[in-house]
Amino acid sequence: MSYPTISRVKFYCDLVLSLLNLVFGRVYSKPIPPAADLTGKIAIVTGGNSGIGLNIALELVRQNATVYLACRNASKAREAVSYIISAVPNSADRVETLLLDTSSFSSVRECAERWKKSKSTIDILIHNAGSPSTPNGQPFTIDGFPMLYATNLLGSFLLTHLLEPCLSHRARIIFTSSTGQYAGKFKPTFSLGTVKNRLEPGFHAPIAAVKADGTAKDSVLYSNTKAMQVAFAKLLYNRWEGAAKANGTRNQRVAHAFTPGFTMTPIFGKAMTRTIWEDPALWILKATTILATDVSCGAATGVWLATTEDEAVMGEGMGGGYWERMTRRVAKVDLMSTEQLERFWIRWEADAGIVWK
Ligand SMILES: NC(=O)c1ccc[n+]([C@@H]2O[C@H](COP(=O)([O-])OP(=O)(O)OC[C@H]3O[C@@H](n4cnc5c(N)ncnc54)[C@H](OP(=O)(O)O)[C@@H]3O)[C@@H](O)[C@H]2O)c1
């Protein structure tokens, strides 16, 4: 099997298909991942207490995996555990919680430290926690980064780095990205030098999207972080491939990203802190939730990527993909050169305060 063709024509075709999926996803046939047996496998799902993450966790438990719900709110996490245990017979000893706030470096580090002490191997890591809107009055994290950049990207970058030694040799890392990644905007001249003065605040937001108070529009930060998740999946996979090649071995780990399309979850209730003028995209989504698919439909591609042995997902050279409805699509970052993508990595390392060897 060869790596899928990436071309500008295919990109625009996939973009149109994705837009159609946003509007008509509900009437399309539902993607149904074949059941797998995950007995003995260990999975972590961030943001596993709600919506798509909860549904992915539920399906993984149904398929006999042991699943850790990594959540920022302990009581919500416990409620989610009770829900899963009541839905899946004999699962009480296979659903656990971890405390994790992806917007805080100290929380990410504590979570990773606790995991390392348990000495468990991770087979599946789903980076699902995310938010489309900056909480009122909290544009920046305690570490000084735009809230959405840290929540949606930087926290998972640091967590993956810290947990990498715990990954199994066939581990999969899956990102819940978004169709919004198509709207990700990066300057063609993007380089470490040219972004330097725009780093804080509004990092990675085109300068036109930065508001008078120095913060960037949520819709811009959201789509940029969702595009960065796709870039992260691709770069991480390329690094594993490169390392294996250098060692004369075969890499069997994969990283992939997917869009759930437009899915009815609590996210739209949490997201409305902006006026329609400040964030029209969110208001449009909120006003049209009648078009949204049910949560199992939105989660299906994530479940499939986490469980399938399909060559298109797990085959040699096939990682680093972006998926919708269990079909590979060309993403915005697929049009960027490796050199441009690598600059992201260097920036994320600097922001997370790590050197990822
Ligand atoms: N629904 C859609 O149509 C749609 C479309 C495209 C992409 N997505 C993506 O899908 C993912 C899941 O969203 P959803 O629709 O299922 O919404 P959701 O039900 O609100 O789930 C989001 C999850 O992320 C958690 N979370 C948010 N910020 C966090 C942080 N700083 N640390 C740890 N956890 C955090 C939330 O925790 P709390 O419960 O404590 O808030 C919740 O568990 C997100 O990444 C979202 O961007 C959704």
Short mmCIF file of C-alpha atoms and ligand atoms in Angstrom, two decimals:
data_model
loop_
_atom_site.label_atom_id
_atom_site.label_comp_id
_atom_site.label_asym_id
_atom_site.label_seq_id
_atom_site.Cartn_x
_atom_site.Cartn_y
_atom_site.Cartn_z
CA MET A 1 0.00 0.00 0.00
CA SER A 2 1.41 3.41 -0.93
CA TYR A 3 1.11 6.74 0.84
CA PRO A 4 -2.00 8.63 -0.35
CA THR A 5 -1.52 11.28 -3.03
CA ILE A 6 -1.33 14.82 -1.73
CA SER A 7 -2.19 17.46 -4.28
CA ARG A 8 -3.86 20.84 -4.25
CA VAL A 9 -6.74 19.47 -6.35
CA LYS A 10 -7.31 16.64 -3.87
CA PHE A 11 -7.10 19.19 -1.05
CA TYR A 12 -9.91 21.32 -2.52
CA CYS A 13 -12.03 18.23 -3.27
CA ASP A 14 -11.59 17.07 0.33
CA LEU A 15 -12.42 20.55 1.61
CA VAL A 16 -15.71 20.51 -0.32
CA LEU A 17 -16.51 17.00 0.95
CA SER A 18 -15.82 18.15 4.51
CA LEU A 19 -18.07 21.19 4.15
CA LEU A 20 -20.82 18.96 2.77
CA ASN A 21 -20.28 16.63 5.72
CA LEU A 22 -20.81 19.54 8.13
CA VAL A 23 -24.18 20.29 6.56
CA PHE A 24 -25.42 16.85 5.53
CA GLY A 25 -23.49 14.59 7.94
CA ARG A 26 -26.70 13.71 9.71
CA VAL A 27 -28.29 12.20 6.63
CA TYR A 28 -25.21 10.31 5.44
CA SER A 29 -24.88 6.70 6.49
CA LYS A 30 -23.19 6.37 9.84
CA PRO A 31 -19.57 5.12 9.90
CA ILE A 32 -19.47 1.93 11.95
CA PRO A 33 -16.03 0.72 13.05
CA PRO A 34 -15.79 -3.08 13.18
CA ALA A 35 -15.46 -4.40 16.73
CA ALA A 36 -11.96 -5.35 17.89
CA ASP A 37 -10.71 -7.27 20.91
CA LEU A 38 -8.57 -4.94 23.01
CA THR A 39 -8.11 -7.31 25.92
CA GLY A 40 -4.92 -6.34 27.78
CA LYS A 41 -4.62 -2.98 26.01
CA ILE A 42 -4.36 0.25 27.98
CA ALA A 43 -5.79 3.52 26.70
CA ILE A 44 -5.81 7.11 27.94
CA VAL A 45 -8.54 9.45 26.67
CA THR A 46 -8.12 13.13 27.55
CA GLY A 47 -11.40 14.98 28.07
CA GLY A 48 -12.95 11.54 28.49
CA ASN A 49 -15.73 12.75 30.78
CA SER A 50 -17.89 14.31 28.08
CA GLY A 51 -19.06 14.21 24.46
CA ILE A 52 -16.76 12.61 21.90
CA GLY A 53 -14.09 11.62 24.45
CA LEU A 54 -16.66 9.87 26.64
CA ASN A 55 -18.04 8.02 23.64
CA ILE A 56 -14.58 6.90 22.50
CA ALA A 57 -13.76 5.74 26.05
CA LEU A 58 -17.05 3.84 26.25
CA GLU A 59 -16.38 2.02 22.96
CA LEU A 60 -12.82 1.13 23.98
CA VAL A 61 -14.09 -0.31 27.28
CA ARG A 62 -16.78 -2.24 25.34
CA GLN A 63 -13.94 -3.75 23.30
CA ASN A 64 -12.23 -4.91 26.53
CA ALA A 65 -9.55 -2.24 26.90
CA THR A 66 -8.61 -0.71 30.25
CA VAL A 67 -9.31 3.00 29.88
CA TYR A 68 -8.11 6.01 31.88
CA LEU A 69 -10.24 9.11 31.59
CA ALA A 70 -7.84 12.06 31.90
CA CYS A 71 -10.00 14.97 33.03
CA ARG A 72 -9.62 18.35 34.68
CA ASN A 73 -12.64 17.93 36.94
CA ALA A 74 -12.47 14.95 39.32
CA SER A 75 -16.18 14.75 40.06
CA LYS A 76 -17.15 14.90 36.38
CA ALA A 77 -14.58 12.16 35.77
CA ARG A 78 -16.12 9.96 38.48
CA GLU A 79 -19.60 10.50 36.99
CA ALA A 80 -18.26 9.41 33.60
CA VAL A 81 -16.69 6.29 35.13
CA SER A 82 -20.05 5.38 36.74
CA TYR A 83 -21.80 5.91 33.41
CA ILE A 84 -19.38 3.62 31.55
CA ILE A 85 -19.48 0.95 34.26
CA SER A 86 -23.27 0.95 34.18
CA ALA A 87 -23.28 0.68 30.37
CA VAL A 88 -20.66 -2.09 30.04
CA PRO A 89 -21.10 -5.25 32.14
CA ASN A 90 -18.04 -6.40 34.12
CA SER A 91 -16.02 -3.26 33.39
CA ALA A 92 -15.64 -1.90 36.95
CA ASP A 93 -11.95 -2.80 37.17
CA ARG A 94 -11.15 -1.43 33.70
CA VAL A 95 -12.17 2.24 33.99
CA GLU A 96 -9.96 4.65 35.89
CA THR A 97 -9.42 8.38 36.14
CA LEU A 98 -6.41 10.69 35.93
CA LEU A 99 -6.39 14.34 36.87
CA LEU A 100 -5.24 16.43 33.90
CA ASP A 101 -5.69 20.06 32.93
CA THR A 102 -4.09 20.38 29.51
CA SER A 103 -3.83 24.16 29.89
CA SER A 104 -1.42 23.87 32.83
CA PHE A 105 2.16 22.64 32.51
CA SER A 106 2.27 21.68 36.20
CA SER A 107 -0.90 19.59 35.87
CA VAL A 108 0.48 17.89 32.75
CA ARG A 109 3.76 17.15 34.53
CA GLU A 110 2.01 15.79 37.63
CA CYS A 111 -0.21 13.58 35.50
CA ALA A 112 2.81 12.18 33.63
CA GLU A 113 4.75 11.64 36.88
CA ARG A 114 1.86 9.69 38.40
CA TRP A 115 1.62 7.60 35.28
CA LYS A 116 5.33 6.83 35.24
CA LYS A 117 5.13 5.62 38.83
CA SER A 118 2.44 3.13 37.79
CA LYS A 119 4.93 1.75 35.21
CA SER A 120 2.04 0.88 32.87
CA THR A 121 2.51 0.73 29.12
CA ILE A 122 0.23 2.87 26.95
CA ASP A 123 -1.21 1.29 23.81
CA ILE A 124 -3.63 4.06 22.85
CA LEU A 125 -3.42 7.75 23.71
CA ILE A 126 -6.33 9.87 22.53
CA HIS A 127 -5.71 13.62 22.68
CA ASN A 128 -9.32 14.70 22.70
CA ALA A 129 -9.58 17.44 25.36
CA GLY A 130 -10.28 20.74 23.68
CA SER A 131 -12.19 23.95 23.68
CA PRO A 132 -13.27 26.41 20.99
CA SER A 133 -13.50 29.44 23.25
CA THR A 134 -11.36 31.33 25.70
CA PRO A 135 -12.94 31.45 29.16
CA ASN A 136 -14.06 34.96 30.10
CA GLY A 137 -11.33 36.88 31.85
CA GLN A 138 -8.77 34.14 31.31
CA PRO A 139 -7.13 34.75 27.91
CA PHE A 140 -3.76 33.41 29.08
CA THR A 141 -2.69 30.39 31.07
CA ILE A 142 -0.71 30.58 34.26
CA ASP A 143 2.31 29.71 32.09
CA GLY A 144 1.64 32.77 29.91
CA PHE A 145 0.25 31.23 26.71
CA PRO A 146 -3.05 31.88 24.94
CA MET A 147 -5.56 29.57 26.66
CA LEU A 148 -6.67 27.79 23.48
CA TYR A 149 -3.12 27.25 22.26
CA ALA A 150 -2.21 25.58 25.57
CA THR A 151 -5.47 23.64 25.98
CA ASN A 152 -5.70 22.30 22.44
CA LEU A 153 -2.04 21.84 21.53
CA LEU A 154 0.76 22.66 23.92
CA GLY A 155 -0.52 20.52 26.83
CA SER A 156 -0.79 17.45 24.61
CA PHE A 157 2.65 18.16 23.12
CA LEU A 158 4.23 18.19 26.58
CA LEU A 159 2.21 15.19 27.78
CA THR A 160 3.20 13.12 24.75
CA HIS A 161 6.85 14.00 25.28
CA LEU A 162 6.73 13.03 28.95
CA LEU A 163 4.82 9.80 28.32
CA GLU A 164 6.77 8.70 25.25
CA PRO A 165 8.95 6.28 27.28
CA CYS A 166 5.73 4.55 28.41
CA LEU A 167 4.37 3.97 24.89
CA SER A 168 4.13 0.39 23.67
CA HIS A 169 6.04 -0.54 20.51
CA ARG A 170 2.75 -0.51 18.55
CA ALA A 171 1.25 2.51 20.29
CA ARG A 172 -1.20 4.78 18.52
CA ILE A 173 -1.72 8.41 19.26
CA ILE A 174 -4.94 9.91 17.98
CA PHE A 175 -5.95 13.58 17.94
CA THR A 176 -9.52 14.82 17.87
CA SER A 177 -8.94 17.68 15.46
CA SER A 178 -11.65 19.54 13.57
CA THR A 179 -12.86 20.48 10.12
CA GLY A 180 -11.85 23.94 11.36
CA GLN A 181 -8.25 22.93 10.58
CA TYR A 182 -9.01 23.91 6.98
CA ALA A 183 -9.31 27.50 8.17
CA GLY A 184 -5.90 27.39 9.89
CA LYS A 185 -3.89 30.38 8.71
CA PHE A 186 -0.13 30.44 8.79
CA LYS A 187 1.95 33.02 7.04
CA PRO A 188 3.80 31.51 4.08
CA THR A 189 6.91 33.20 5.41
CA PHE A 190 6.39 31.66 8.85
CA SER A 191 9.74 31.13 10.45
CA LEU A 192 11.22 31.43 13.91
CA GLY A 193 12.52 34.86 13.01
CA THR A 194 9.35 36.34 11.58
CA VAL A 195 7.02 35.19 14.36
CA LYS A 196 9.27 36.34 17.15
CA ASN A 197 7.51 39.64 17.78
CA ARG A 198 4.07 38.07 17.54
CA LEU A 199 4.77 35.28 19.94
CA GLU A 200 2.91 36.64 22.90
CA PRO A 201 0.10 37.36 22.81
CA GLY A 202 -1.68 35.79 19.88
CA PHE A 203 0.99 33.35 18.87
CA HIS A 204 0.29 31.75 15.52
CA ALA A 205 -2.58 34.09 14.80
CA PRO A 206 -2.29 36.23 11.67
CA ILE A 207 -1.62 39.75 12.86
CA ALA A 208 -4.96 40.94 11.43
CA ALA A 209 -6.79 38.62 13.82
CA VAL A 210 -5.20 40.04 16.94
CA LYS A 211 -7.59 42.29 18.84
CA ALA A 212 -6.86 45.65 20.45
CA ASP A 213 -6.18 44.01 23.83
CA GLY A 214 -3.54 41.81 22.25
CA THR A 215 -5.51 38.55 22.25
CA ALA A 216 -6.49 36.77 19.04
CA LYS A 217 -9.99 35.85 17.91
CA ASP A 218 -11.11 32.49 19.27
CA SER A 219 -12.10 31.19 15.84
CA VAL A 220 -8.58 31.91 14.56
CA LEU A 221 -6.86 30.36 17.57
CA TYR A 222 -9.18 27.35 17.40
CA SER A 223 -8.63 26.60 13.72
CA ASN A 224 -4.89 27.19 14.03
CA THR A 225 -4.57 24.86 17.02
CA LYS A 226 -6.67 22.23 15.24
CA ALA A 227 -4.39 22.48 12.19
CA MET A 228 -1.39 22.24 14.54
CA GLN A 229 -2.78 18.98 15.98
CA VAL A 230 -2.73 17.52 12.47
CA ALA A 231 0.82 18.81 12.03
CA PHE A 232 1.81 17.29 15.37
CA ALA A 233 0.46 13.87 14.36
CA LYS A 234 2.41 14.04 11.11
CA LEU A 235 5.66 15.30 12.64
CA LEU A 236 5.55 12.82 15.52
CA TYR A 237 5.06 9.94 13.13
CA ASN A 238 7.88 11.19 10.87
CA ARG A 239 10.20 11.33 13.88
CA TRP A 240 9.40 7.74 14.84
CA GLU A 241 9.95 6.67 11.24
CA GLY A 242 13.25 8.55 11.08
CA ALA A 243 14.50 7.10 14.37
CA ALA A 244 13.63 3.54 13.31
CA LYS A 245 15.36 4.02 9.97
CA ALA A 246 18.48 5.33 11.70
CA ASN A 247 18.47 2.25 13.97
CA GLY A 248 17.79 -0.16 11.11
CA THR A 249 14.49 -1.23 12.69
CA ARG A 250 10.84 -0.89 11.69
CA ASN A 251 8.64 1.69 13.35
CA GLN A 252 5.27 0.25 14.29
CA ARG A 253 3.81 3.23 16.11
CA VAL A 254 1.38 5.57 14.41
CA ALA A 255 -0.13 8.97 15.04
CA HIS A 256 -3.26 10.16 13.24
CA ALA A 257 -5.75 13.02 13.54
CA PHE A 258 -9.44 13.05 12.67
CA THR A 259 -12.37 15.41 12.48
CA PRO A 260 -15.62 14.41 14.15
CA GLY A 261 -17.48 16.69 11.72
CA PHE A 262 -20.34 18.58 13.36
CA THR A 263 -21.34 16.56 16.41
CA MET A 264 -23.95 17.29 19.05
CA THR A 265 -22.04 17.49 22.35
CA PRO A 266 -22.01 19.78 25.40
CA ILE A 267 -19.28 21.84 23.72
CA PHE A 268 -21.77 24.25 22.15
CA GLY A 269 -23.36 24.98 25.52
CA LYS A 270 -19.97 25.75 27.06
CA ALA A 271 -18.77 27.87 24.20
CA MET A 272 -21.03 30.88 24.14
CA THR A 273 -19.20 33.56 26.03
CA ARG A 274 -18.69 35.80 22.98
CA THR A 275 -21.05 38.14 21.17
CA ILE A 276 -22.12 37.27 17.64
CA TRP A 277 -19.83 40.03 16.34
CA GLU A 278 -16.84 38.64 18.20
CA ASP A 279 -17.29 35.06 17.08
CA PRO A 280 -19.89 34.57 14.33
CA ALA A 281 -18.66 31.02 13.50
CA LEU A 282 -19.59 29.71 16.96
CA TRP A 283 -22.99 31.38 16.83
CA ILE A 284 -23.72 29.85 13.44
CA LEU A 285 -22.80 26.40 14.77
CA LYS A 286 -24.88 26.91 17.89
CA ALA A 287 -27.89 28.04 15.82
CA THR A 288 -27.66 25.07 13.48
CA THR A 289 -27.08 22.17 15.90
CA ILE A 290 -30.14 20.55 14.32
CA LEU A 291 -27.67 19.54 11.57
CA ALA A 292 -25.19 17.96 14.00
CA THR A 293 -24.72 14.20 14.03
CA ASP A 294 -25.13 12.14 17.16
CA VAL A 295 -22.06 11.65 19.29
CA SER A 296 -21.40 8.04 18.29
CA CYS A 297 -21.17 9.16 14.65
CA GLY A 298 -18.68 11.93 15.54
CA ALA A 299 -16.59 9.58 17.66
CA ALA A 300 -16.61 6.66 15.18
CA THR A 301 -13.51 7.66 13.23
CA GLY A 302 -11.55 8.11 16.47
CA VAL A 303 -12.65 4.69 17.70
CA TRP A 304 -11.71 3.15 14.37
CA LEU A 305 -8.27 4.76 14.27
CA ALA A 306 -7.66 3.53 17.82
CA THR A 307 -8.68 -0.05 17.13
CA THR A 308 -8.35 -1.05 13.47
CA GLU A 309 -5.53 -3.12 12.02
CA ASP A 310 -6.37 -1.77 8.54
CA GLU A 311 -3.22 -1.32 6.44
CA ALA A 312 -4.28 2.23 5.57
CA VAL A 313 -3.96 3.14 9.24
CA MET A 314 -1.34 0.78 10.67
CA GLY A 315 0.61 -0.18 7.55
CA GLU A 316 4.23 0.71 6.94
CA GLY A 317 4.60 4.41 6.10
CA MET A 318 0.89 5.09 6.57
CA GLY A 319 0.87 7.16 9.78
CA GLY A 320 0.52 10.90 10.14
CA GLY A 321 -2.86 11.07 8.41
CA TYR A 322 -5.93 13.23 8.76
CA TRP A 323 -9.28 11.42 8.60
CA GLU A 324 -12.97 12.02 8.29
CA ARG A 325 -15.67 9.33 8.32
CA MET A 326 -12.96 6.65 8.31
CA THR A 327 -11.59 8.08 5.05
CA ARG A 328 -8.23 9.76 4.63
CA ARG A 329 -8.35 13.42 3.63
CA VAL A 330 -5.72 15.97 2.63
CA ALA A 331 -5.40 18.52 5.45
CA LYS A 332 -4.29 22.14 5.35
CA VAL A 333 -0.87 21.32 6.79
CA ASP A 334 -0.33 18.60 4.17
CA LEU A 335 0.27 21.47 1.75
CA MET A 336 3.09 22.87 3.89
CA SER A 337 6.69 21.87 3.32
CA THR A 338 8.51 19.65 5.82
CA GLU A 339 10.75 22.62 6.58
CA GLN A 340 7.75 24.79 7.51
CA LEU A 341 6.26 22.01 9.62
CA GLU A 342 9.52 21.44 11.45
CA ARG A 343 9.45 25.08 12.55
CA PHE A 344 6.27 24.35 14.46
CA TRP A 345 8.04 21.60 16.35
CA ILE A 346 10.93 23.85 17.30
CA ARG A 347 8.48 26.50 18.49
CA TRP A 348 6.43 23.99 20.54
CA GLU A 349 9.61 22.69 22.15
CA ALA A 350 10.61 26.23 23.10
CA ASP A 351 7.14 27.02 24.44
CA ALA A 352 6.86 23.78 26.42
CA GLY A 353 10.39 24.29 27.75
CA ILE A 354 11.68 20.94 26.56
CA VAL A 355 14.19 19.44 24.19
CA TRP A 356 12.63 16.40 22.53
CA LYS A 357 15.49 14.15 21.50
N1 LIG B 1 -18.56 18.65 18.75
C1 LIG B 1 -18.10 19.00 17.58
O1 LIG B 1 -18.85 19.26 16.64
C2 LIG B 1 -16.62 19.07 17.36
C3 LIG B 1 -16.19 19.39 16.07
C4 LIG B 1 -14.83 19.45 15.82
C5 LIG B 1 -13.93 19.15 16.82
N2 LIG B 1 -14.38 18.86 18.07
C6 LIG B 1 -13.35 18.56 19.07
O2 LIG B 1 -13.72 17.40 19.77
C7 LIG B 1 -13.09 17.41 21.06
C8 LIG B 1 -14.11 17.00 22.08
O3 LIG B 1 -15.12 17.98 22.13
P1 LIG B 1 -16.67 17.64 22.38
O4 LIG B 1 -17.42 18.16 21.23
O5 LIG B 1 -16.83 16.25 22.80
O6 LIG B 1 -16.98 18.66 23.58
P2 LIG B 1 -17.10 18.43 25.16
O7 LIG B 1 -18.21 17.48 25.44
O8 LIG B 1 -17.17 19.78 25.74
O9 LIG B 1 -15.73 17.74 25.52
C9 LIG B 1 -14.54 18.47 25.64
C10 LIG B 1 -13.73 17.78 26.69
O10 LIG B 1 -12.47 18.46 26.81
C11 LIG B 1 -12.29 18.77 28.17
N3 LIG B 1 -11.42 19.92 28.36
C12 LIG B 1 -11.55 21.18 27.91
N4 LIG B 1 -10.53 21.93 28.33
C13 LIG B 1 -9.71 21.11 29.06
C14 LIG B 1 -8.51 21.28 29.77
N5 LIG B 1 -7.90 22.48 29.85
N6 LIG B 1 -7.95 20.22 30.40
C15 LIG B 1 -8.54 19.00 30.34
N7 LIG B 1 -9.70 18.78 29.71
C16 LIG B 1 -10.28 19.82 29.08
C17 LIG B 1 -13.70 19.04 28.70
O11 LIG B 1 -13.71 19.04 30.12
P3 LIG B 1 -14.95 19.69 30.93
O12 LIG B 1 -16.11 18.73 30.81
O13 LIG B 1 -14.42 19.84 32.31
O14 LIG B 1 -15.26 21.00 30.24
C18 LIG B 1 -14.42 17.86 28.07
O15 LIG B 1 -14.16 16.69 28.78
C19 LIG B 1 -12.54 18.81 21.25
O16 LIG B 1 -11.14 18.79 21.04
C20 LIG B 1 -13.21 19.61 20.16
O17 LIG B 1 -12.42 20.69 19.72
C21 LIG B 1 -15.70 18.80 18.36
#
